[in-house]
Short mmCIF file of C-alpha atoms in Angstrom, two decimals:
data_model
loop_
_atom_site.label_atom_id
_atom_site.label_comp_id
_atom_site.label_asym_id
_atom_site.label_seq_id
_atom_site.Cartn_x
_atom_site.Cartn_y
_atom_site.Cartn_z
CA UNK A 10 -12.23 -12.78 -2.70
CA UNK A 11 -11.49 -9.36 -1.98
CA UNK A 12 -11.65 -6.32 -4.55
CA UNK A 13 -8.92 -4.87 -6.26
CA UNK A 14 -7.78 -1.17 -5.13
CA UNK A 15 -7.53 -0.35 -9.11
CA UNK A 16 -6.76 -2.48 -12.06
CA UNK A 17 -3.80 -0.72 -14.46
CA UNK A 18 -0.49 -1.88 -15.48
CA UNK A 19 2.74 -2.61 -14.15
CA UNK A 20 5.63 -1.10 -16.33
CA UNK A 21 8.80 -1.83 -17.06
CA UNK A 22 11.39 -0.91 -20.16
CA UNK A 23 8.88 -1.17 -23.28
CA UNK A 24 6.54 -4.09 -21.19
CA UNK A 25 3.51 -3.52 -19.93
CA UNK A 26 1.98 -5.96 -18.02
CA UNK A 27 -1.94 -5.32 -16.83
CA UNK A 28 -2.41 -6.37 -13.19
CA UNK A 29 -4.95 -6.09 -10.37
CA UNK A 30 -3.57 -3.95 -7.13
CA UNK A 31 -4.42 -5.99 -4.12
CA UNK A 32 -4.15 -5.38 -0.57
CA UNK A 33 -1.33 -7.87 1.11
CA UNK A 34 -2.32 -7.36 4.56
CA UNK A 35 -5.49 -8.13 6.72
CA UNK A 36 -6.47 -6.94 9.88
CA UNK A 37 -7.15 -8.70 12.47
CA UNK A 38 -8.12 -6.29 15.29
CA UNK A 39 -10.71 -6.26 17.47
CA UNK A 40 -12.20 -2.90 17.31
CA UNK A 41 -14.15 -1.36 20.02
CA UNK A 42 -16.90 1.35 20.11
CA UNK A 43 -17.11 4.10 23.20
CA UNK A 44 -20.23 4.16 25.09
CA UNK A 45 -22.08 5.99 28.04
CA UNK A 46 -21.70 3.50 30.72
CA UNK A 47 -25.30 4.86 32.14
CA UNK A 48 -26.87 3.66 29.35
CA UNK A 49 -24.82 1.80 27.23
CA UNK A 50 -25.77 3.93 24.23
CA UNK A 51 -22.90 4.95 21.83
CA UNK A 52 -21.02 8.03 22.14
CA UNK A 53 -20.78 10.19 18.75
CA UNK A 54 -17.81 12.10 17.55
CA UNK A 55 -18.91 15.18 15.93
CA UNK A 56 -16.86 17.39 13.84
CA UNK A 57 -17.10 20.82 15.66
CA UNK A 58 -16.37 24.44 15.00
CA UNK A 59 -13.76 25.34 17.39
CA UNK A 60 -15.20 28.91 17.82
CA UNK A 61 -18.64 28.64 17.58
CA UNK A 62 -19.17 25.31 19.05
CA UNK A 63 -21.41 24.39 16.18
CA UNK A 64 -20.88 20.88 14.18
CA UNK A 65 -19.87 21.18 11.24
CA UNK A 66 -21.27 19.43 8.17
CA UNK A 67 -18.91 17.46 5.80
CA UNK A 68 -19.61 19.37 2.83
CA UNK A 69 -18.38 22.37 4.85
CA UNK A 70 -14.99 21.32 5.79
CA UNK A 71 -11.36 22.07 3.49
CA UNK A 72 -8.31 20.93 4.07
CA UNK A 73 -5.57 23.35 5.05
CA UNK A 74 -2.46 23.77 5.94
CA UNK A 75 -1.26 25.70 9.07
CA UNK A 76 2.13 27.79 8.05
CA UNK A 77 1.64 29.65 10.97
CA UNK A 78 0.26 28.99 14.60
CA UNK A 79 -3.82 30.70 14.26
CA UNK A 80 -2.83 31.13 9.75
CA UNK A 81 -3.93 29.06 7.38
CA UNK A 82 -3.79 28.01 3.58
CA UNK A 83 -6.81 26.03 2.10
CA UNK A 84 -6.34 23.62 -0.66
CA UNK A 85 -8.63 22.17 -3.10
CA UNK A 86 -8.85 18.46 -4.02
CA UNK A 87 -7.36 19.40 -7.37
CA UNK A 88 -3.83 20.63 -5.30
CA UNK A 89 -3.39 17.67 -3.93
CA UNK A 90 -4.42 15.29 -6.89
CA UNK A 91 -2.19 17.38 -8.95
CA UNK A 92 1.07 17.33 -6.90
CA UNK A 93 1.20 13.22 -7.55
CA UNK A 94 2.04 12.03 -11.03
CA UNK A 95 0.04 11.99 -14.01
CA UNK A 96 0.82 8.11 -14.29
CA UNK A 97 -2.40 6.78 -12.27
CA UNK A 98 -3.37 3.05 -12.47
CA UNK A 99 0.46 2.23 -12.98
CA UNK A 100 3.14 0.58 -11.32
CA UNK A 101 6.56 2.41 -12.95
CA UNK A 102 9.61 0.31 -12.75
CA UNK A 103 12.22 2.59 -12.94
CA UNK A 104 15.64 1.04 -12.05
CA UNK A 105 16.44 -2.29 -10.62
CA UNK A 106 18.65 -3.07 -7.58
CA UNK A 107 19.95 -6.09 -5.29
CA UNK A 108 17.44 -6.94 -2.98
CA UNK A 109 19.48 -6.64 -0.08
CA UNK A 110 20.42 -3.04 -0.56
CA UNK A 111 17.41 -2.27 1.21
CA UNK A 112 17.21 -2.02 5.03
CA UNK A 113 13.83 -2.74 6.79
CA UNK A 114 12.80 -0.19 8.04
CA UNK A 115 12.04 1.74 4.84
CA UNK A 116 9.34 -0.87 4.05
CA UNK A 117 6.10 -0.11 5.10
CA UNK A 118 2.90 -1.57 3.41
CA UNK A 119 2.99 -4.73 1.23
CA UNK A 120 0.01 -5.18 -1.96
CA UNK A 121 0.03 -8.27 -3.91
CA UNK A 122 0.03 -7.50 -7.97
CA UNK A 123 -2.26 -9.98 -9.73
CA UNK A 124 -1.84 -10.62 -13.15
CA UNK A 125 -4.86 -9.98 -15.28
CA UNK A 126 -7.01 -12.90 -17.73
CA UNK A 127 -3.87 -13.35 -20.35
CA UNK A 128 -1.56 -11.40 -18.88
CA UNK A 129 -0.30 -14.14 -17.50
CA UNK A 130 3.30 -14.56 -19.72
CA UNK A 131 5.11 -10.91 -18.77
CA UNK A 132 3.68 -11.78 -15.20
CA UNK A 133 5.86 -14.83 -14.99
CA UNK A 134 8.42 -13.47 -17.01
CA UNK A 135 9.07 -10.90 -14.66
CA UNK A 136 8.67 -12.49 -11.41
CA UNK A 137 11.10 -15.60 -12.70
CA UNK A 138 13.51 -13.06 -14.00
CA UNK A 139 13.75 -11.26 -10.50
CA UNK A 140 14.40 -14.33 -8.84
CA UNK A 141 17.33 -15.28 -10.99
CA UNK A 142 18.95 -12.39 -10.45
CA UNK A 143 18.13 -11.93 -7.23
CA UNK A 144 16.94 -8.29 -7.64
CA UNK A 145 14.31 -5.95 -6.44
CA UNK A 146 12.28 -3.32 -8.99
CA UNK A 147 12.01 0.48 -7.68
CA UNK A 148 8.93 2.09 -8.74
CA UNK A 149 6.66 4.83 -8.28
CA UNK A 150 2.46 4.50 -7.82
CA UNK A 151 -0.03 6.69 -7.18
CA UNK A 152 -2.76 5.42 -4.99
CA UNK A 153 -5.92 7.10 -4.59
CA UNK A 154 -3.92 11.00 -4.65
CA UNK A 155 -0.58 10.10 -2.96
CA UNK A 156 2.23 9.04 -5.11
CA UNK A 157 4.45 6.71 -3.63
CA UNK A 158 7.74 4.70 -3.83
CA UNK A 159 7.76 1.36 -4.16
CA UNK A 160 9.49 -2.17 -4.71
CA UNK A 161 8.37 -4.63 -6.10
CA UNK A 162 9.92 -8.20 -5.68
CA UNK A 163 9.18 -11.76 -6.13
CA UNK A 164 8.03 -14.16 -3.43
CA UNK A 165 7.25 -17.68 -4.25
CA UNK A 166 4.75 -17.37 -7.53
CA UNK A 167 3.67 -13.67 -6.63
CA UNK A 168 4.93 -10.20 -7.42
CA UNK A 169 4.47 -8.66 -4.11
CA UNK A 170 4.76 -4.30 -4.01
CA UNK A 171 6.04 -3.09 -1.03
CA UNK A 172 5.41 0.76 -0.17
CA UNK A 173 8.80 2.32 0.59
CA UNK A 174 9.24 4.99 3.19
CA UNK A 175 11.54 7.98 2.03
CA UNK A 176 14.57 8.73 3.88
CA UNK A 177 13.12 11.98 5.60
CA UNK A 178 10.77 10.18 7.23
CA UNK A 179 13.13 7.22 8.93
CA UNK A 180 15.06 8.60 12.08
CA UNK A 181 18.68 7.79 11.78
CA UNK A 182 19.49 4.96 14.35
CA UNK A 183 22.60 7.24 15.58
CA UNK A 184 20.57 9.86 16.26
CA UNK A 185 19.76 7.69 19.70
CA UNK A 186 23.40 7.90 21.01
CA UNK A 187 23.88 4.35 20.64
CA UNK A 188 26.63 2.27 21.93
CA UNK A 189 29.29 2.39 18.87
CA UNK A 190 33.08 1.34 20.63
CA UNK A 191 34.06 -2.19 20.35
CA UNK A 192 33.16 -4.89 22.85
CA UNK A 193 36.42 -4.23 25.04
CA UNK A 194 35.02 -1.09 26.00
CA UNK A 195 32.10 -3.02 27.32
CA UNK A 196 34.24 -5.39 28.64
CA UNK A 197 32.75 -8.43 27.02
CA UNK A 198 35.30 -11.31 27.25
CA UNK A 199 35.88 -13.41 24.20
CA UNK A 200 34.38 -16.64 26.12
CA UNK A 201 30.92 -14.92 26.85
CA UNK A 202 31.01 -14.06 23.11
CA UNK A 203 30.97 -17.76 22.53
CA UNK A 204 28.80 -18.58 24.96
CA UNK A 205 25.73 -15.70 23.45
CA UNK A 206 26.93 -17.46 20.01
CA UNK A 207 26.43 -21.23 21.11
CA UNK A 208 22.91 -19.95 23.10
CA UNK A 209 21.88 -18.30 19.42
CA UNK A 210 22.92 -21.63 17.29
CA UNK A 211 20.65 -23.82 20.18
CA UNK A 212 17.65 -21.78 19.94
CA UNK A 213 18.36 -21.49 15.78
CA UNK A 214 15.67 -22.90 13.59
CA UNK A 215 13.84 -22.61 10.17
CA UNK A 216 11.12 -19.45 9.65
CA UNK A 217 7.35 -20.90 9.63
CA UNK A 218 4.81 -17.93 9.62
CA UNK A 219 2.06 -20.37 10.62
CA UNK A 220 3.72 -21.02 14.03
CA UNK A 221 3.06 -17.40 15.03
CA UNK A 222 -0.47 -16.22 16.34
CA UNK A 223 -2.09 -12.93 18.55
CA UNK A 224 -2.59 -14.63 20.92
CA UNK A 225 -3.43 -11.84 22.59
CA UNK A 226 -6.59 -11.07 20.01
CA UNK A 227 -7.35 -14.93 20.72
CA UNK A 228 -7.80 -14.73 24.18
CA UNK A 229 -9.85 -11.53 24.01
CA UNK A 230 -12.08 -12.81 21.58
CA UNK A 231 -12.51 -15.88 23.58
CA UNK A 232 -13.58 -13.63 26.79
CA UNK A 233 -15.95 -11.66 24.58
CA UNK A 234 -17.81 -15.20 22.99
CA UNK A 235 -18.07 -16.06 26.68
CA UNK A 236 -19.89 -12.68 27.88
CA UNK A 237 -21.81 -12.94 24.53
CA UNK A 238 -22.94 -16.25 25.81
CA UNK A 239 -24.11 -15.20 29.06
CA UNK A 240 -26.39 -13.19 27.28
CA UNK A 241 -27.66 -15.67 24.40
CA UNK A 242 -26.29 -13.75 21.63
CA UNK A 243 -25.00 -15.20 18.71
CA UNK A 244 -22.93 -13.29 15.82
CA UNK A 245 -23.07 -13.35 12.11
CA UNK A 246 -20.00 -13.85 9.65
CA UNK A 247 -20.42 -11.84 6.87
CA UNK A 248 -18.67 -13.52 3.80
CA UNK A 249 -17.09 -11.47 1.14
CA UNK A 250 -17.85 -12.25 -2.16
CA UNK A 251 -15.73 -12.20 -5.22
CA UNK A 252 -14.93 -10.19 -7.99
CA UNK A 253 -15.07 -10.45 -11.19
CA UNK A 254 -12.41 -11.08 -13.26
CA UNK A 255 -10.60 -8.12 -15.62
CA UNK A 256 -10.60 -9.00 -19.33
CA UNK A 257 -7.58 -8.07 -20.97
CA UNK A 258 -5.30 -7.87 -23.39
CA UNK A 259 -4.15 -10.13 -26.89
CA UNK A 260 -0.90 -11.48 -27.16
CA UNK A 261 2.14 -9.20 -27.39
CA UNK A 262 5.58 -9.83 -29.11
CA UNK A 263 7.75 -9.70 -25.44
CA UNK A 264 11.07 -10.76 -27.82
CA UNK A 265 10.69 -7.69 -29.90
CA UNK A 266 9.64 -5.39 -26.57
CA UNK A 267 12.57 -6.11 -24.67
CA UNK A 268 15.09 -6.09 -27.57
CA UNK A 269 13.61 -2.55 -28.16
CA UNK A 270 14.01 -1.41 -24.26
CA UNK A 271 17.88 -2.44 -24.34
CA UNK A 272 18.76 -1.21 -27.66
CA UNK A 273 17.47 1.86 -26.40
CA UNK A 274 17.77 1.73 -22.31
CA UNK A 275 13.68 3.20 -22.63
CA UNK A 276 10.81 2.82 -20.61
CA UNK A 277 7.52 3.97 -21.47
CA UNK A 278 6.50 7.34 -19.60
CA UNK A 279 3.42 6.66 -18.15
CA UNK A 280 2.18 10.25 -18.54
CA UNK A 281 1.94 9.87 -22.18
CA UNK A 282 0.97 6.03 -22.38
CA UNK A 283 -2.25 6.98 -23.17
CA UNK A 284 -1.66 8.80 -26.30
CA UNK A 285 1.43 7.27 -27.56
CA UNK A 286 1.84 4.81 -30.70
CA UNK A 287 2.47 1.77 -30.08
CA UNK A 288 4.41 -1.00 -31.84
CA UNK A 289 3.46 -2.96 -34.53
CA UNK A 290 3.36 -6.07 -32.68
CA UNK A 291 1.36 -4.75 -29.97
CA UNK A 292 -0.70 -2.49 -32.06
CA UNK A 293 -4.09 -4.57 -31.03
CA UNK A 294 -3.10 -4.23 -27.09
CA UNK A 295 -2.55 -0.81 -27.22
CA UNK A 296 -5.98 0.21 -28.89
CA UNK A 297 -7.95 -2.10 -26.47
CA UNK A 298 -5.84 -0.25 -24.15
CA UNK A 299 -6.99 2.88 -25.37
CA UNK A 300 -10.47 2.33 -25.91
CA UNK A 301 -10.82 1.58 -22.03
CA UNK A 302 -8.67 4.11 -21.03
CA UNK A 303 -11.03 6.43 -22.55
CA UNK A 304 -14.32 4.83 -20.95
CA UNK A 305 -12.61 5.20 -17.69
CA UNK A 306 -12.09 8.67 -17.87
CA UNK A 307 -15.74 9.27 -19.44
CA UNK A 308 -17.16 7.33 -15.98
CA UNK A 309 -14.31 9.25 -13.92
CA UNK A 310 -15.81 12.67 -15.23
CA UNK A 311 -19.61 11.33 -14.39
CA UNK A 312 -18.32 10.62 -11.62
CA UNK A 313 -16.38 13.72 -10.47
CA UNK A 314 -19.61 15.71 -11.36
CA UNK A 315 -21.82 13.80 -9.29
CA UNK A 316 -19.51 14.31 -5.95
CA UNK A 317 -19.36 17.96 -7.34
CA UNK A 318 -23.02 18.03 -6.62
CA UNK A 319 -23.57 16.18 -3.56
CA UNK A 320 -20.30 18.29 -1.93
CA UNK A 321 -19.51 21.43 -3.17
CA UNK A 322 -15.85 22.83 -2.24
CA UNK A 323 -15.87 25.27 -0.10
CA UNK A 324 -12.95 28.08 -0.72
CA UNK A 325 -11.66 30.08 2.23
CA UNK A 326 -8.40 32.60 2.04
CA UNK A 327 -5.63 32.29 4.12
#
């Protein structure tokens, strides 16, 4: 089984649910390395000075931005972890809408949230509730430094989070000049509209994922297993192995949470999650909460020192 990204919470009005971040997709590509055809020995891509012609080792290299063509501003990791929200490990629920207000293109990357040992009730609750009424949650996650929007939905007995792209970065259809008059302008008779509408209903059918396969990937594999052949090689499957499970949280009094959250339209800010009191009823959750909160943060620091050591930021002016 594969490892989570993080393990956190997903939020919503006074609920907080603790779930595993999983990827949703695999890939399936056959990837390819470069190499000197005299001698079939790998080429190397080397990170290079582009004045000196010297590589350049990674501890040696900032990011920057370039304002102007030849000018530069260099930013440290901290710029760039500090721009996202405070709210790390969480999944933010903000507002709900009707899952069809959202066109396809703005989705981009799907995870799968898993619910944690116990967790197991606001999990359902959630997921059951979305389907009844047919709605999708908006949220906000940070993963790794980038915050991000997100929905997250029900599909069958998952929650599934969907990365959402922002409007800047979708180009607006019309911007193509596309055709926009009605069909008389493109003189399309009413009869060859029935006739594209019966062709449509004969080739209709039912969605079945399985049915659909690269076979493009297929067939090169296949020619690669048959040079690999040729030459008495055999290759290895590496298995993954699984991880271990999260332990969790005690029961929590979901009645009195979500009679609090529409008496008072709240949700809990994750920014201050950390330090704020909790209810009575989840009282226990919140200090188990809290107590690995803080042994996160004491392993994040070890951490961060460590990496400070091994690669120390280099600062250049602009």
């Amino acid at each position: 089984m594969a490892r989570p990204i993080w393990s956190g919470t997903l939020s919503f009005g006074l609920l907080n649910v603790p779930i595993r971040l999983m990827s949703g997709e695999r890939h399936n590509d056959l990837h390819f390395r470069l190499l000197d055809q005299r001698d079939n020995k790998p080429v190397r891509y080397e990170r290079v000075n582009a004045e000196s012609g010297e590589e350049v080792p990674w501890k040696d290299i900032v990011k920057a931005f370039e304002y102007r063509k030849g000018s530069y501003v260099v930013l440290e990791e901290s710029d760039i972890r500090g721009a996202a929200s405070e709210a790390h490990e969480v999944v933010e629920i903000d507002t709900f809408i009707d899952a069809g207000e959202i066109g396809p293109s703005y989705f981009e990357k799907p995870y799968i949230l898993v619910p944690a040992k116990k967790a197991e009730k606001g999990y359902v609750l959630l997921r059951e509730t979305l389907k009844k009424t047919n709605r999708v949650g908006i949220a906000r996650v940070v993963i790794r430094t980038r915050e991000y929007l997100a929905a997250v939905m029900a599909q069958d007995n998952a929650l599934v989070m969907n990365l959402l792209r922002y409007p800047a970065d979708i180009i607006d259809p019309e911007d193509y000049g596309l055709p926009e008059k009605d069909t008389k302008a493109y003189r399309i008779t009413p009869k060859e509209m029935e006739m594209a509408k019966s062709l449509i209903e004969s080739m209709a059918g039912t969605w079945k994922p399985s049915d659909y396969r690269d076979e493009f990937r297929e067939k090169l594999r296949k020619v690669i297993e048959k040079r690999l052949a040729k030459k008495g090689v055999t290759a290895d499957i590496e298995e993954e192995h699984e991880a271990p499970e999260d332990a969790t949280t005690n029961v929590v009094d979901f009645m009195a949470l979500l009679k609090q959250s529409i008496a008072g339209k709240k949700r809990t800010p994750a920014a201050k999650r950390a330090g704020a009191k909790a209810s009575k009823p989840a009282a226990k959750t919140a200090k188990s909460a809290g107590k690995k909160a803080t042994a996160k943060k004491v392993m994040g620091k070890v951490a961060a020192k460590k990496t400070a050591k091994k690669a120390p930021a280099k600062r250049a002016r602009a």
